[in-house]
Amino acid sequence: MKILGIETSCDETAAAIVEDGTKVLSNVIASSIDLYKETGGVVPEVAAREHIRQISPVIDKALSDAKVSWQDIDAIAVTHAPGLIASLLIGVNTAQTLAYIYKKPLIPVHHVAAHIYANWLDRENENLEFRVLSLEFPILVLTISGGHNELVLMKGHHDFQVIGETLDDAAGEAFDKVARLLNLGFPGGPVISKRAEKGDPSAFDFPRVMLYEKNKSHFTKTSPDKYNFSFSGLKSAVLREVQLESADNNPRPTEKTINNICASFQSAVIDVLADKLVMAADQYNVKSVHLAGGVSANQLLRKTVRERLPSNIELLWPEKMIYCTDNAAMVASAAFFCPKKDIDAKSVKVNSQMKL
Ligand code: KG4
Ligand code: ZN
């Protein structure tokens, strides 16, 4: 079954064709990210205008790259929630129009579910496709991106239980905001992780907000917030440090100090993410843990989680870097595994806030 996926929830205009949920035949992404270097974050109105410009050529290219015609497409899938409302509307309206013209079913996909299914894409190179398809549920997924930060217990296909979420900033948002404080541009994750390689992670003792009591000899596992996250205090701690370091007529911290701040900040975020992930994997007795979303591209996070998880638990992250951040192949994959596919295109509604 070949599905055309469309993704426009934030700043990427993306279209892809995926066969049977795993085989990526094409994956086209046009990003307006370069327009936000100065603002340090996406400007919704600008993103929406760029989607209008890009959506038709991107879909045409997805079809031609995959060497398929409309007749070969079995269904269209589109991200309908959550995200920037004007951006979502352009993707959904385009998908509805195409579904009507070409008489295809339209499958609405939640953006976080799509990130989760990025782990099903393109596994055939390592002979992993079979393993991914036969993975034993429940799977524990950490979805970490600019807009989302959740711990999800996946009990079956599209059967999600959110066991933890952020109370304020998402991990990727914290990376982006710290990069803005340090004048490092946007998005923050890639540049901070690069600068962190040259810095000392113990140079600054930034807070690790665990939201549960961690005693010397045991965990108190009863806190209702134990799987929730909070990164806004960490962001404020970095801001205070930057202000201190920039005092005394220094316009900004030295390059060495910036590297040390990046390394110490990154290490604090990863400590919290890995701690909660490992604790939940133990409590829910899962055989397999997945990382998903833009921050799952972070190499130190992958290494730290692998080291802290028991070796009998399988750890997966998206096969290619491009599947960590926003793309439409993951949307098509999520739609393939969706139990209900005969959806009336007119009934698909946009929802900017909808939870998983
Ligand atoms: O999934 P995504 O493309 O968009 C959202 O759904 O938000 O994720 C983008 C986020 C940005 O916040 C970016 O800073 C972060 O992913 N990111 C990273 C890395 N690469 C991207 N964060 C940490 N380390 C990275 N290597
Ligand atoms: Zn995303």
Coordinates of C-alpha atoms and ligand atoms in Angstrom, one line a residue:
M1 CA 0.0 0.0 0.0
K2 CA 1.4 3.4 -1.1
I3 CA 0.6 6.4 1.1
L4 CA 1.3 10.0 0.3
G5 CA 2.2 11.8 3.6
I6 CA 1.9 15.6 4.0
E7 CA 3.4 17.6 6.9
T8 CA 3.1 21.3 7.5
S9 CA 2.6 21.7 11.3
C10 CA 5.5 24.0 11.8
D11 CA 8.2 25.4 9.4
E12 CA 8.8 22.4 7.2
T13 CA 6.7 21.8 4.1
A14 CA 7.1 18.1 3.5
A15 CA 5.6 15.4 1.3
A16 CA 6.7 11.7 1.1
I17 CA 5.6 8.4 -0.4
V18 CA 5.9 5.4 1.8
E19 CA 5.1 1.8 0.9
D20 CA 3.6 -0.5 3.6
G21 CA 4.6 1.8 6.4
T22 CA 8.3 1.2 6.2
K23 CA 9.7 1.6 2.7
V24 CA 10.4 5.3 1.9
L25 CA 10.0 5.8 -1.9
S26 CA 10.5 9.6 -1.7
N27 CA 10.9 12.2 1.1
V28 CA 10.9 15.8 0.1
I29 CA 11.3 18.6 2.7
A30 CA 11.4 22.4 2.0
S31 CA 12.3 24.3 5.2
S32 CA 11.8 28.0 5.9
I33 CA 14.2 27.7 8.8
D34 CA 16.8 30.1 7.3
L35 CA 14.2 32.9 7.6
Y36 CA 14.3 32.6 11.4
K37 CA 18.0 33.1 12.1
E38 CA 17.4 36.6 13.4
T39 CA 14.2 36.0 15.3
G40 CA 15.6 32.9 17.1
G41 CA 12.3 31.1 16.5
V42 CA 9.6 30.4 13.9
V43 CA 7.3 33.3 12.9
P44 CA 3.9 31.6 12.3
E45 CA 2.7 34.1 9.6
V46 CA 5.9 33.7 7.7
A47 CA 5.8 29.9 8.0
A48 CA 2.2 29.8 6.7
R49 CA 3.1 32.0 3.7
E50 CA 6.1 29.7 2.9
H51 CA 3.8 26.6 3.0
I52 CA 1.5 28.2 0.4
R53 CA 4.5 28.8 -1.9
Q54 CA 6.0 25.4 -1.4
I55 CA 3.2 22.8 -1.0
S56 CA 2.4 22.1 -4.6
P57 CA 6.0 21.8 -5.9
V58 CA 6.9 19.6 -2.9
I59 CA 4.0 17.2 -3.5
D60 CA 4.9 17.1 -7.3
K61 CA 8.5 16.3 -6.4
A62 CA 7.5 13.5 -4.0
L63 CA 5.5 11.8 -6.7
S64 CA 8.2 12.2 -9.4
D65 CA 11.1 11.1 -7.0
A66 CA 9.1 8.0 -6.2
K67 CA 8.3 7.5 -9.9
V68 CA 4.6 7.0 -9.2
S69 CA 1.4 8.6 -10.5
W70 CA -1.8 9.5 -8.7
Q71 CA -3.2 6.1 -9.7
D72 CA -0.6 4.3 -7.7
I73 CA -1.5 6.2 -4.5
D74 CA -3.8 4.3 -2.2
A75 CA -4.4 7.0 0.4
I76 CA -3.3 10.5 1.5
A77 CA -2.2 11.2 5.1
V78 CA -1.9 14.6 6.7
T79 CA -0.8 16.0 10.0
H80 CA -3.9 17.7 11.4
A81 CA -2.8 18.3 15.0
P82 CA -1.1 19.8 17.0
G83 CA 1.0 22.7 15.6
L84 CA 0.7 26.3 14.2
I85 CA -2.9 26.7 13.2
A86 CA -2.3 28.5 9.9
S87 CA 0.4 26.1 8.9
L88 CA -1.7 23.0 9.7
L89 CA -4.7 24.5 7.7
I90 CA -2.6 24.7 4.6
G91 CA -1.6 21.1 4.8
V92 CA -5.1 19.9 5.6
N93 CA -6.9 22.0 3.0
T94 CA -4.4 20.8 0.3
A95 CA -4.8 17.2 1.4
Q96 CA -8.6 17.5 1.4
T97 CA -8.7 19.0 -2.1
L98 CA -6.4 16.3 -3.5
A99 CA -8.4 13.5 -1.7
Y100 CA -11.6 15.0 -3.4
I101 CA -10.1 15.4 -6.8
Y102 CA -8.3 11.9 -7.0
K103 CA -11.0 10.1 -4.9
K104 CA -8.6 8.9 -2.2
P105 CA -9.2 8.2 1.5
L106 CA -7.7 10.9 3.8
I107 CA -6.1 9.8 7.1
P108 CA -5.5 12.5 9.7
V109 CA -2.3 11.9 11.8
H110 CA -1.3 13.4 15.1
H111 CA 2.2 15.0 14.8
V112 CA 3.6 13.2 17.9
A113 CA 2.3 9.8 16.7
A114 CA 4.0 10.6 13.4
H115 CA 7.3 11.2 15.2
I116 CA 6.8 7.8 17.0
Y117 CA 6.4 6.0 13.7
A118 CA 9.7 7.5 12.3
N119 CA 11.2 4.5 14.1
W120 CA 9.5 2.2 11.6
L121 CA 11.1 3.9 8.5
D122 CA 13.8 2.4 6.3
R123 CA 15.0 -0.4 8.4
E124 CA 15.7 -2.8 5.6
N125 CA 19.4 -1.9 5.3
E126 CA 20.3 -3.4 8.6
N127 CA 17.7 -6.2 8.1
L128 CA 15.8 -4.4 10.9
E129 CA 12.5 -4.1 9.1
F130 CA 11.4 -7.5 10.3
R131 CA 12.4 -6.8 13.8
V132 CA 10.6 -3.4 13.9
L133 CA 7.4 -5.0 12.5
S134 CA 7.5 -7.8 15.0
L135 CA 8.5 -5.7 18.0
E136 CA 6.8 -6.7 21.2
F137 CA 4.5 -4.2 22.8
P138 CA 4.5 -2.4 25.1
I139 CA 7.2 -0.1 23.8
L140 CA 8.3 2.9 25.8
V141 CA 8.9 6.0 23.6
L142 CA 10.5 9.3 24.6
T143 CA 9.3 11.9 22.1
I144 CA 11.5 15.0 22.4
S145 CA 11.3 17.9 20.0
G146 CA 10.8 21.7 19.9
G147 CA 7.1 21.5 20.7
H148 CA 6.8 18.2 22.5
N149 CA 8.3 16.3 25.3
E150 CA 6.5 13.2 26.4
L151 CA 7.1 9.7 27.8
V152 CA 4.6 7.4 26.0
L153 CA 3.8 3.8 26.7
M154 CA 2.8 2.3 23.4
K155 CA 0.6 -0.7 24.1
G156 CA -0.2 -1.5 20.4
H157 CA -0.4 0.3 17.1
H158 CA -1.9 3.8 17.8
D159 CA -2.6 2.7 21.4
F160 CA -0.8 5.4 23.3
Q161 CA -0.7 6.1 27.1
V162 CA 1.1 9.4 27.9
I163 CA 2.8 8.7 31.3
G164 CA 4.7 11.9 31.5
E165 CA 5.0 15.3 29.8
T166 CA 6.6 18.7 30.2
L167 CA 5.1 21.1 32.7
D168 CA 6.7 24.1 30.8
D169 CA 9.3 24.0 28.0
A170 CA 10.0 21.0 25.8
A171 CA 13.6 19.8 25.7
G172 CA 14.1 21.1 22.1
E173 CA 12.6 24.4 23.1
A174 CA 15.1 24.7 26.0
F175 CA 18.0 24.1 23.5
D176 CA 16.5 26.8 21.2
K177 CA 16.1 29.3 24.0
V178 CA 19.5 28.7 25.4
A179 CA 21.0 29.1 21.9
R180 CA 19.2 32.4 21.6
L181 CA 20.6 33.6 25.0
L182 CA 24.1 32.8 23.7
N183 CA 23.4 34.3 20.3
L184 CA 24.1 31.0 18.6
G185 CA 21.3 31.1 16.1
F186 CA 18.3 28.8 15.4
P187 CA 17.7 25.9 15.8
G188 CA 19.7 25.5 19.0
G189 CA 20.1 21.7 19.3
P190 CA 22.7 21.1 16.6
V191 CA 24.8 24.1 17.4
I192 CA 24.7 23.6 21.2
S193 CA 25.7 19.9 20.8
K194 CA 28.6 20.9 18.5
R195 CA 29.9 23.6 20.9
A196 CA 29.4 21.1 23.8
E197 CA 32.0 18.8 22.3
K198 CA 34.6 21.4 23.0
G199 CA 33.3 22.3 26.5
D200 CA 33.5 20.8 30.1
P201 CA 30.1 19.4 31.2
S202 CA 31.1 19.8 34.9
A203 CA 32.1 23.5 34.5
F204 CA 28.6 24.7 35.7
D205 CA 26.4 22.9 38.2
F206 CA 23.1 23.5 36.4
P207 CA 19.9 22.1 38.1
R208 CA 18.4 18.7 37.2
V209 CA 14.7 19.1 38.0
M210 CA 13.6 15.6 38.7
L211 CA 10.1 16.3 40.2
Y212 CA 10.4 13.3 42.6
E213 CA 12.5 12.6 45.7
K214 CA 15.7 10.9 45.0
N215 CA 17.4 9.7 48.2
K216 CA 20.8 8.2 48.6
S217 CA 19.6 4.6 48.8
H218 CA 16.2 4.5 47.1
F219 CA 13.8 6.3 44.8
T220 CA 10.5 7.6 46.0
K221 CA 8.4 6.3 43.1
T222 CA 5.1 7.6 44.3
S223 CA 5.3 11.2 43.2
P224 CA 2.5 12.0 40.6
D225 CA 5.1 14.1 38.7
K226 CA 7.8 11.5 38.6
Y227 CA 7.6 11.1 34.8
N228 CA 6.9 14.8 34.1
F229 CA 9.6 17.2 32.9
S230 CA 10.4 20.9 33.7
F231 CA 13.2 22.7 31.9
S232 CA 12.3 26.4 32.5
G233 CA 14.3 26.5 35.7
L234 CA 17.4 25.2 33.9
K235 CA 16.9 27.9 31.2
S236 CA 16.7 30.6 34.0
A237 CA 19.9 29.2 35.6
V238 CA 21.7 29.5 32.2
L239 CA 20.4 33.0 31.8
R240 CA 21.7 34.0 35.2
E241 CA 25.1 32.5 34.4
V242 CA 25.3 34.3 31.0
Q243 CA 24.4 37.6 32.8
L244 CA 27.1 37.0 35.4
E245 CA 29.7 36.0 32.8
S246 CA 28.8 39.0 30.6
A247 CA 29.2 41.5 33.5
D248 CA 32.2 43.8 34.0
N249 CA 32.0 45.3 30.5
N250 CA 32.2 42.0 28.7
P251 CA 29.7 42.2 25.9
R252 CA 29.3 38.4 26.0
P253 CA 30.9 35.4 27.6
T254 CA 34.2 34.1 26.1
E255 CA 34.1 31.4 23.5
K256 CA 35.5 28.9 26.1
T257 CA 32.8 29.9 28.6
I258 CA 30.1 29.5 25.9
N259 CA 31.4 26.0 25.2
N260 CA 31.3 25.1 28.9
I261 CA 27.8 26.5 29.3
C262 CA 26.7 24.4 26.3
A263 CA 28.3 21.3 27.6
S264 CA 26.9 21.8 31.2
F265 CA 23.4 22.7 29.9
Q266 CA 23.3 19.7 27.5
S267 CA 24.5 17.3 30.3
A268 CA 21.7 18.6 32.6
V269 CA 18.9 18.0 30.0
I270 CA 20.2 14.6 29.1
D271 CA 20.6 13.5 32.8
V272 CA 16.9 14.3 33.4
L273 CA 15.7 12.6 30.1
A274 CA 17.8 9.5 30.7
D275 CA 16.9 9.2 34.4
K276 CA 13.1 9.2 33.8
L277 CA 13.3 7.0 30.7
V278 CA 15.3 4.3 32.5
M279 CA 13.0 4.5 35.6
A280 CA 9.9 4.1 33.4
A281 CA 11.4 1.2 31.4
D282 CA 12.0 -0.6 34.7
Q283 CA 8.5 0.1 36.1
Y284 CA 6.6 -0.9 32.9
N285 CA 8.9 -3.8 32.2
V286 CA 9.3 -3.0 28.5
K287 CA 11.6 -4.9 26.1
S288 CA 12.1 -2.0 23.8
V289 CA 12.7 1.7 24.1
H290 CA 12.5 4.3 21.3
L291 CA 13.7 7.8 21.0
A292 CA 11.8 10.1 18.6
G293 CA 11.6 13.8 17.6
G294 CA 14.3 16.4 16.8
V295 CA 16.3 16.0 20.0
S296 CA 16.7 12.2 19.3
A297 CA 19.3 13.3 16.8
N298 CA 21.5 14.2 19.8
Q299 CA 24.5 11.7 19.9
L300 CA 25.3 12.2 23.6
L301 CA 21.7 11.5 24.5
R302 CA 21.7 8.2 22.5
K303 CA 25.0 7.2 24.1
T304 CA 23.9 8.0 27.6
V305 CA 20.6 6.2 27.3
R306 CA 22.3 3.2 25.9
E307 CA 24.8 3.1 28.7
R308 CA 22.1 3.5 31.4
L309 CA 19.5 1.0 30.1
P310 CA 19.9 -2.7 30.9
S311 CA 21.5 -4.4 27.9
N312 CA 18.5 -6.8 27.4
I313 CA 16.4 -3.8 26.5
E314 CA 16.5 -2.9 22.8
L315 CA 17.0 0.8 22.0
L316 CA 16.1 2.3 18.7
W317 CA 16.3 5.8 17.3
P318 CA 15.3 6.9 13.8
E319 CA 17.4 5.2 11.1
K320 CA 18.4 8.5 9.4
M321 CA 18.9 11.9 10.9
I322 CA 16.3 13.3 8.6
Y323 CA 13.6 11.1 10.2
C324 CA 14.4 12.7 13.7
T325 CA 13.2 16.2 12.7
D326 CA 9.9 17.0 10.9
N327 CA 9.3 15.1 7.7
A328 CA 6.3 13.5 5.9
A329 CA 7.5 10.0 5.6
M330 CA 6.7 9.5 9.3
V331 CA 3.2 10.8 8.7
A332 CA 2.6 8.2 5.9
S333 CA 4.0 5.5 8.1
A334 CA 1.7 6.4 11.0
A335 CA -1.2 6.4 8.7
F336 CA -0.4 2.9 7.4
F337 CA -0.5 1.5 10.9
C338 CA -3.7 3.3 11.7
P339 CA -6.6 0.8 12.2
K340 CA -9.2 3.1 10.6
K341 CA -8.4 4.2 7.0
D342 CA -11.8 4.8 5.4
I343 CA -12.2 8.3 6.6
D344 CA -14.3 10.9 4.9
A345 CA -12.0 13.7 3.9
K346 CA -14.6 16.4 4.8
S347 CA -14.6 15.2 8.4
V348 CA -10.9 15.9 9.0
K349 CA -10.5 18.9 11.3
V350 CA -7.5 20.9 12.3
N351 CA -6.6 21.1 16.0
S352 CA -3.7 23.2 17.1
Q353 CA -3.6 21.9 20.7
M354 CA -4.8 18.3 20.6
K355 CA -3.0 15.9 23.0
L356 CA -1.8 12.5 21.9
Ligands
KG4_1 O1 10.8 17.4 15.7 P1 11.3 18.7 15.3 O2 11.9 18.9 13.9 O3 10.2 19.8 15.4 C1 9.1 19.8 16.3 O4 8.2 19.0 16.2 O5 9.3 20.7 17.3 O6 12.4 19.1 16.4 C2 13.1 20.3 16.3 C3 13.9 20.5 17.6 C4 14.5 21.8 17.8 O7 14.1 22.4 19.0 C5 16.0 21.5 17.7 O8 16.8 22.4 18.5 C6 16.1 20.1 18.2 O9 14.9 19.5 17.7 N1 17.3 19.4 17.8 C7 18.2 19.0 18.7 C8 19.3 18.4 17.9 N2 18.9 18.5 16.5 C9 17.6 19.1 16.5 N3 18.3 19.0 20.0 C10 19.5 18.5 20.6 N4 20.5 18.0 19.9 C11 20.4 17.9 18.5 N5 21.5 17.4 17.9
ZN2 ZN 8.0 17.6 15.1

